[in-house]
Short mmCIF file of C-alpha atoms in Angstrom, two decimals:
data_model
loop_
_atom_site.label_atom_id
_atom_site.label_comp_id
_atom_site.label_asym_id
_atom_site.label_seq_id
_atom_site.Cartn_x
_atom_site.Cartn_y
_atom_site.Cartn_z
CA MET A 1 -31.35 2.49 -66.04
CA PHE A 2 -28.55 3.23 -68.32
CA LYS A 3 -29.04 6.99 -67.79
CA LYS A 4 -28.62 6.59 -64.03
CA ILE A 5 -25.47 4.46 -64.49
CA LEU A 6 -24.03 7.07 -66.87
CA TYR A 7 -24.92 9.87 -64.31
CA GLY A 8 -23.25 7.86 -61.70
CA PHE A 9 -19.90 7.93 -63.64
CA VAL A 10 -20.17 11.56 -64.06
CA VAL A 11 -20.66 12.06 -60.38
CA LEU A 12 -17.66 9.85 -59.70
CA LEU A 13 -15.55 11.88 -62.09
CA GLY A 14 -16.69 15.16 -60.33
CA VAL A 15 -15.80 13.60 -56.91
CA ILE A 16 -12.31 12.58 -58.14
CA THR A 17 -11.72 16.08 -59.59
CA VAL A 18 -12.78 17.99 -56.43
CA VAL A 19 -10.88 15.73 -53.95
CA PHE A 20 -7.81 15.67 -56.11
CA ILE A 21 -7.69 19.48 -56.35
CA LEU A 22 -8.44 19.87 -52.51
CA PHE A 23 -5.66 17.39 -51.70
CA GLN A 24 -3.04 19.39 -53.54
CA GLY A 25 -3.10 22.12 -50.99
CA LEU A 26 -2.54 19.87 -47.84
CA GLY A 27 1.30 19.44 -48.15
CA ASP A 28 3.86 17.17 -49.45
CA PRO A 29 3.27 13.54 -48.43
CA THR A 30 6.97 12.67 -48.98
CA GLN A 31 7.83 14.42 -45.71
CA PHE A 32 5.59 11.92 -43.84
CA ILE A 33 7.18 9.03 -45.80
CA THR A 34 10.82 9.82 -45.33
CA GLY A 35 10.83 11.83 -42.13
CA GLN A 36 12.09 15.45 -41.48
CA ASN A 37 15.85 14.64 -41.69
CA THR A 38 16.21 13.13 -45.14
CA ASP A 39 18.44 14.47 -47.87
CA LYS A 40 17.00 16.00 -51.10
CA THR A 41 18.19 13.20 -53.22
CA THR A 42 16.17 10.53 -51.32
CA ILE A 43 13.06 12.69 -51.46
CA GLN A 44 13.53 13.32 -55.28
CA ASN A 45 13.79 9.51 -55.79
CA ILE A 46 10.56 8.89 -53.78
CA ARG A 47 8.66 11.58 -55.59
CA LYS A 48 9.77 10.13 -58.93
CA GLU A 49 8.72 6.61 -57.80
CA LEU A 50 5.28 7.85 -56.81
CA SER A 51 5.06 10.11 -59.93
CA LEU A 52 4.71 13.12 -57.61
CA ASP A 53 7.41 14.96 -59.69
CA GLU A 54 5.02 15.08 -62.72
CA PRO A 55 2.81 17.99 -63.48
CA LYS A 56 -0.44 18.03 -61.65
CA TRP A 57 -2.57 17.54 -64.74
CA LYS A 58 -0.65 14.45 -65.62
CA GLN A 59 -0.96 13.09 -62.17
CA PHE A 60 -4.64 13.51 -62.46
CA LEU A 61 -4.77 11.81 -65.79
CA PHE A 62 -2.77 8.86 -64.29
CA TYR A 63 -5.20 8.49 -61.51
CA VAL A 64 -8.21 8.63 -63.70
CA ASN A 65 -6.58 5.96 -65.95
CA ASP A 66 -5.99 3.84 -62.87
CA VAL A 67 -9.58 4.01 -61.48
CA SER A 68 -11.28 3.70 -64.90
CA PRO A 69 -12.75 0.34 -65.87
CA VAL A 70 -11.17 0.93 -69.40
CA SER A 71 -7.54 1.93 -69.28
CA ILE A 72 -4.36 2.12 -71.37
CA TYR A 73 -1.05 0.84 -69.90
CA THR A 74 2.33 -0.27 -70.96
CA ALA A 75 3.24 -3.89 -70.47
CA ASN A 76 5.69 -2.89 -67.68
CA ALA A 77 3.15 -0.89 -65.90
CA ILE A 78 0.71 -3.86 -65.82
CA GLN A 79 3.39 -6.11 -64.48
CA GLN A 80 4.71 -3.57 -61.96
CA LYS A 81 1.20 -2.58 -60.54
CA LYS A 82 -0.14 -6.22 -60.77
CA ILE A 83 -3.17 -5.10 -62.60
CA GLU A 84 -5.65 -7.88 -63.42
CA GLY A 85 -7.92 -7.52 -66.47
CA LEU A 86 -8.36 -8.35 -70.17
CA PHE A 87 -5.72 -6.30 -72.21
CA LEU A 88 -5.01 -6.25 -76.00
CA GLY A 89 -1.96 -4.89 -77.65
CA SER A 90 1.80 -5.42 -77.64
CA ASN A 91 3.70 -2.80 -75.73
CA LEU A 92 0.87 -0.33 -75.26
CA LYS A 93 -2.23 -2.20 -74.03
CA VAL A 94 -5.84 -1.31 -73.91
CA GLY A 95 -8.13 -3.30 -71.64
CA VAL A 96 -10.86 -3.70 -69.28
CA LYS A 97 -10.23 -4.15 -65.47
CA TRP A 98 -11.22 -3.49 -61.94
CA PRO A 99 -10.45 0.02 -60.68
CA TYR A 100 -6.82 0.17 -59.37
CA LEU A 101 -6.65 2.35 -56.37
CA GLY A 102 -2.91 2.13 -55.93
CA SER A 103 -0.85 1.48 -52.83
CA SER A 104 -0.65 3.30 -49.45
CA TYR A 105 2.23 5.60 -49.17
CA GLN A 106 2.93 4.60 -45.61
CA SER A 107 2.21 0.72 -45.35
CA LYS A 108 2.83 -0.05 -49.15
CA LYS A 109 -0.24 -2.21 -49.01
CA GLN A 110 -2.81 -2.24 -51.80
CA VAL A 111 -5.50 0.35 -51.02
CA THR A 112 -8.13 -2.15 -52.10
CA VAL A 113 -6.88 -4.58 -49.34
CA ILE A 114 -6.89 -1.94 -46.73
CA LEU A 115 -10.41 -0.82 -47.52
CA MET A 116 -11.81 -4.24 -47.75
CA GLN A 117 -10.41 -5.14 -44.30
CA ALA A 118 -12.06 -2.08 -42.86
CA LEU A 119 -15.35 -2.13 -44.84
CA PRO A 120 -17.18 -5.03 -42.99
CA ASN A 121 -16.81 -3.16 -39.70
CA THR A 122 -18.33 0.02 -41.29
CA ILE A 123 -21.24 -1.98 -42.74
CA VAL A 124 -21.93 -3.73 -39.55
CA LEU A 125 -22.01 -0.46 -37.68
CA THR A 126 -24.15 1.24 -40.26
CA ILE A 127 -26.78 -1.60 -40.44
CA ALA A 128 -27.01 -1.59 -36.62
CA ALA A 129 -27.43 2.15 -36.59
CA MET A 130 -30.06 1.97 -39.35
CA LEU A 131 -32.09 -0.82 -37.73
CA LEU A 132 -32.17 1.06 -34.46
CA ALA A 133 -33.25 4.23 -36.29
CA ALA A 134 -35.86 2.58 -38.35
CA VAL A 135 -37.45 0.43 -35.75
CA VAL A 136 -37.48 2.97 -32.96
CA GLY A 137 -38.13 5.98 -35.22
CA ILE A 138 -41.00 4.50 -37.26
CA GLY A 139 -42.51 3.03 -34.02
CA LEU A 140 -42.40 6.52 -32.29
CA GLY A 141 -43.82 8.17 -35.44
CA ILE A 142 -46.80 5.81 -35.46
CA LEU A 143 -47.48 6.30 -31.79
CA ALA A 144 -47.24 10.12 -32.19
CA ALA A 145 -49.74 10.02 -35.03
CA VAL A 146 -52.19 7.67 -33.40
CA TYR A 147 -52.13 9.73 -30.13
CA LYS A 148 -51.95 13.26 -31.72
CA GLY A 149 -52.10 16.11 -29.31
CA THR A 150 -51.30 13.88 -26.22
CA TRP A 151 -48.07 13.76 -24.14
CA VAL A 152 -46.91 10.87 -26.34
CA ASP A 153 -47.05 13.19 -29.49
CA THR A 154 -45.46 16.06 -27.74
CA SER A 155 -42.64 14.01 -26.22
CA THR A 156 -41.93 12.51 -29.59
CA LEU A 157 -41.69 15.90 -31.37
CA PHE A 158 -39.37 17.25 -28.61
CA THR A 159 -37.18 14.40 -28.73
CA SER A 160 -36.93 14.31 -32.49
CA ILE A 161 -36.14 18.03 -32.66
CA LEU A 162 -33.31 17.69 -30.10
CA GLY A 163 -32.02 14.63 -31.92
CA ILE A 164 -31.81 16.42 -35.27
CA SER A 165 -30.26 19.64 -33.72
CA VAL A 166 -27.35 18.02 -31.95
CA PRO A 167 -24.38 17.12 -34.24
CA SER A 168 -23.16 13.50 -34.18
CA PHE A 169 -19.63 14.25 -33.13
CA PHE A 170 -20.85 16.10 -29.99
CA THR A 171 -23.36 13.38 -29.16
CA GLY A 172 -20.63 10.74 -29.62
CA ILE A 173 -18.31 12.50 -27.19
CA VAL A 174 -21.17 12.84 -24.53
CA ILE A 175 -22.32 9.38 -25.01
CA ALA A 176 -18.78 7.87 -24.82
CA TYR A 177 -17.97 9.94 -21.74
CA VAL A 178 -21.18 9.18 -19.84
CA PHE A 179 -21.81 5.47 -20.69
CA GLY A 180 -18.33 4.42 -21.51
CA PHE A 181 -16.36 6.23 -18.65
CA VAL A 182 -18.59 7.70 -15.96
CA LEU A 183 -21.10 4.74 -15.82
CA SER A 184 -18.81 2.02 -17.24
CA LYS A 185 -18.99 -0.06 -14.13
CA PHE A 186 -22.79 -0.25 -14.49
CA THR A 187 -23.07 -0.37 -18.27
CA GLY A 188 -20.04 -2.71 -18.82
CA LEU A 189 -19.19 -0.59 -21.96
CA HIS A 190 -16.05 1.07 -22.97
CA MET A 191 -15.28 4.32 -24.59
CA LEU A 192 -13.05 2.65 -27.24
CA GLY A 193 -13.33 -0.73 -28.84
CA SER A 194 -13.78 -2.62 -32.19
CA LEU A 195 -15.95 -5.42 -33.41
CA TYR A 196 -13.18 -7.97 -32.80
CA GLU A 197 -10.56 -7.78 -29.96
CA VAL A 198 -7.33 -9.70 -29.86
CA THR A 199 -6.03 -10.88 -26.52
CA PRO A 200 -2.93 -12.96 -25.72
CA PHE A 201 -5.11 -15.76 -24.14
CA ASN A 202 -8.33 -15.81 -26.11
CA GLY A 203 -6.98 -14.81 -29.49
CA LYS A 204 -9.54 -13.02 -31.70
CA THR A 205 -12.98 -12.62 -30.06
CA LEU A 206 -16.19 -11.04 -31.03
CA GLU A 207 -17.25 -8.08 -28.98
CA LEU A 208 -20.81 -7.04 -29.93
CA LYS A 209 -21.07 -4.82 -26.84
CA ASN A 210 -18.59 -2.42 -28.32
CA LEU A 211 -21.14 -1.82 -31.18
CA ILE A 212 -23.89 -0.37 -28.81
CA LEU A 213 -22.48 3.05 -28.16
CA PRO A 214 -21.22 3.99 -31.71
CA ALA A 215 -24.48 2.52 -33.30
CA LEU A 216 -26.54 4.56 -30.79
CA THR A 217 -24.62 7.74 -31.66
CA LEU A 218 -24.90 7.11 -35.41
CA GLY A 219 -28.53 6.26 -35.24
CA ILE A 220 -29.92 9.28 -33.24
CA ARG A 221 -30.27 11.77 -36.10
CA PRO A 222 -31.93 9.40 -38.66
CA LEU A 223 -34.16 8.06 -35.80
CA ALA A 224 -35.45 11.62 -35.16
CA ILE A 225 -36.08 12.28 -38.86
CA PHE A 226 -37.88 8.87 -39.32
CA ALA A 227 -40.05 9.68 -36.28
CA GLN A 228 -41.06 13.10 -37.72
CA LEU A 229 -41.63 11.84 -41.25
CA THR A 230 -43.68 8.78 -40.20
CA ARG A 231 -45.86 10.92 -37.98
CA SER A 232 -46.47 13.41 -40.77
CA SER A 233 -47.09 10.71 -43.40
CA MET A 234 -49.45 8.74 -41.06
CA LEU A 235 -51.39 11.69 -40.09
CA ASN A 236 -51.94 12.48 -43.79
CA GLU A 237 -53.07 8.87 -44.67
CA LEU A 238 -55.31 8.53 -41.46
CA GLN A 239 -57.35 11.48 -42.78
CA GLN A 240 -58.14 9.84 -46.12
CA ASP A 241 -61.57 8.41 -47.09
CA TYR A 242 -60.28 4.79 -47.53
CA ILE A 243 -59.36 4.63 -43.85
CA ARG A 244 -62.83 5.52 -42.79
CA THR A 245 -64.10 2.85 -45.17
CA ALA A 246 -61.84 0.33 -43.59
CA TYR A 247 -63.19 1.16 -40.22
CA ALA A 248 -66.71 0.88 -41.52
CA LYS A 249 -66.04 -2.64 -42.83
CA GLY A 250 -65.24 -3.72 -39.26
CA LEU A 251 -61.39 -4.00 -39.64
CA SER A 252 -59.44 -3.81 -36.43
CA ARG A 253 -57.39 -0.76 -35.54
CA THR A 254 -54.10 -2.81 -35.89
CA LYS A 255 -55.18 -3.96 -39.40
CA VAL A 256 -56.06 -0.43 -40.59
CA LEU A 257 -52.85 1.13 -39.17
CA PHE A 258 -50.32 -1.35 -40.49
CA SER A 259 -51.95 -2.97 -43.65
CA HIS A 260 -53.49 0.16 -45.08
CA ALA A 261 -52.14 3.46 -43.55
CA LEU A 262 -48.46 2.43 -42.99
CA LYS A 263 -48.20 0.82 -46.32
CA ASN A 264 -49.36 3.84 -48.21
CA ALA A 265 -47.38 6.18 -46.09
CA PHE A 266 -44.12 4.15 -46.53
CA ASN A 267 -42.89 5.73 -49.72
CA PRO A 268 -41.44 8.91 -48.17
CA ILE A 269 -40.11 6.88 -45.20
CA LEU A 270 -38.40 4.54 -47.64
CA THR A 271 -36.86 7.57 -49.50
CA ALA A 272 -35.38 8.68 -46.03
CA ILE A 273 -34.20 5.24 -45.16
CA THR A 274 -32.30 4.48 -48.44
CA GLY A 275 -30.93 8.13 -48.43
CA TRP A 276 -29.76 7.84 -44.71
CA PHE A 277 -28.17 4.42 -45.31
CA ALA A 278 -25.74 5.91 -47.65
CA GLU A 279 -25.45 9.06 -45.59
CA LEU A 280 -24.54 6.95 -42.46
CA LEU A 281 -21.83 5.08 -44.32
CA ALA A 282 -20.28 8.44 -44.98
CA GLY A 283 -21.18 10.03 -41.57
CA ALA A 284 -19.63 6.99 -39.79
CA PHE A 285 -16.11 8.79 -40.25
CA PHE A 286 -16.08 10.85 -37.06
CA VAL A 287 -18.15 8.36 -35.08
CA GLU A 288 -15.61 5.65 -35.82
CA PHE A 289 -12.79 7.97 -34.90
CA ILE A 290 -14.30 8.87 -31.61
CA PHE A 291 -15.04 5.31 -30.60
CA GLY A 292 -11.90 3.78 -32.01
CA TRP A 293 -13.96 1.69 -34.29
CA ASN A 294 -11.83 0.03 -37.08
CA GLY A 295 -13.86 0.96 -40.00
CA ILE A 296 -13.50 2.97 -43.24
CA GLY A 297 -13.98 6.25 -41.36
CA LYS A 298 -10.99 5.64 -38.92
CA VAL A 299 -8.79 4.49 -41.72
CA THR A 300 -9.56 7.64 -43.68
CA VAL A 301 -8.99 9.96 -40.87
CA ASP A 302 -5.61 8.30 -40.05
CA ALA A 303 -4.69 8.52 -43.75
CA LEU A 304 -5.52 12.26 -43.79
CA GLU A 305 -3.23 12.87 -40.87
CA GLN A 306 -0.45 11.17 -42.75
CA LEU A 307 -1.45 12.70 -46.26
CA ASP A 308 -1.75 9.19 -47.50
CA PHE A 309 -3.47 10.34 -50.74
CA PRO A 310 -4.32 6.92 -52.27
CA VAL A 311 -6.04 5.65 -49.15
CA VAL A 312 -8.19 8.89 -48.91
CA MET A 313 -9.13 8.94 -52.61
CA GLY A 314 -9.99 5.19 -52.41
CA SER A 315 -12.30 5.60 -49.40
CA VAL A 316 -14.01 8.74 -50.96
CA LEU A 317 -14.59 6.84 -54.25
CA LEU A 318 -15.97 3.79 -52.27
CA THR A 319 -18.37 5.99 -50.38
CA SER A 320 -19.51 7.74 -53.56
CA CYS A 321 -20.19 4.44 -55.18
CA PHE A 322 -22.35 3.42 -52.15
CA PHE A 323 -24.46 6.68 -52.61
CA ILE A 324 -24.98 5.96 -56.40
CA VAL A 325 -25.88 2.20 -55.87
CA VAL A 326 -28.26 3.02 -52.98
CA ASN A 327 -30.03 5.68 -55.07
CA ILE A 328 -30.55 3.31 -58.04
CA LEU A 329 -31.80 0.60 -55.80
CA SER A 330 -34.14 3.03 -53.99
CA ASP A 331 -35.77 4.02 -57.40
CA ALA A 332 -36.37 0.33 -58.10
CA MET A 333 -38.01 -0.15 -54.74
CA TYR A 334 -40.22 2.87 -55.38
CA ALA A 335 -41.42 1.25 -58.52
CA TYR A 336 -42.20 -2.02 -56.64
CA LEU A 337 -44.04 -0.32 -53.87
CA ASP A 338 -46.04 2.05 -56.00
CA PRO A 339 -46.66 0.68 -59.61
CA ARG A 340 -47.97 4.14 -60.60
CA LEU A 341 -44.22 5.37 -60.62
CA LYS A 342 -42.21 4.66 -63.81
CA TYR A 343 -38.58 3.59 -63.14
#
């Protein structure tokens, strides 16, 4: 357990390093903050305020110090950044704190506040897409295994291969155009829309129908993979001796399939589900942008367009943390489902 957490911190440090280096070649964010017709003195003052006038290596160390749970600050920096934690020392303080992600260059809001406002929408979209993919994908996989060699099996394989092959951004554009524009009168769905909509008369209202198209787009690829993986695992289990023994004891087909075969075939399926849950959180970026879904992805794409470095770094770190936490939890679930595995 400790080793996995330690590996997680190493991964986060690697992510910070790579994204920081890549971001340096995108341009000067002060041009977006001040506009094109700003004098040099104003630009220099803003660069100094944001520490952009410092050498790159020093900017990197400042950022690592900000996001690290154990940090060193001056008393003035703690007060200026409004950092909360437990610090010891007089002028130069050492302490333990929550990661400080900085403030947005554009809105001046805390990055943590911006991400926490968008995170619930992304989680709702991801859970909806994962439920759709898991329920439909596993169901199709079971049917394909039980009716191997029939049209059900062939149709499932063809559909799953098609779902894996087509990229999500292309699928999203097609689905948005067909169901949200061409057939909008019949479906009642729109190309753009978020979980909550604000109107002058009704105020803030919950619009679950706006979830359908982005969740369908995001769930197609994992659905196809779950279907193929379930089919393969079930076919392997259905050929085992204990299945024939279960039938010989007089157990019903439903009992054998779900209580015996599916339970033993579920480990690789669980691996895919846990892995894809984190993958969908990251993969929701373009889907959210296409459908105007106000989640982490849309916030990140908008920040990239404006070179809003703190917001981009914060969203990348948050997504990386999800990957690490999901992987640790999936290992624990493996050990629970199969006691033969050591954590």
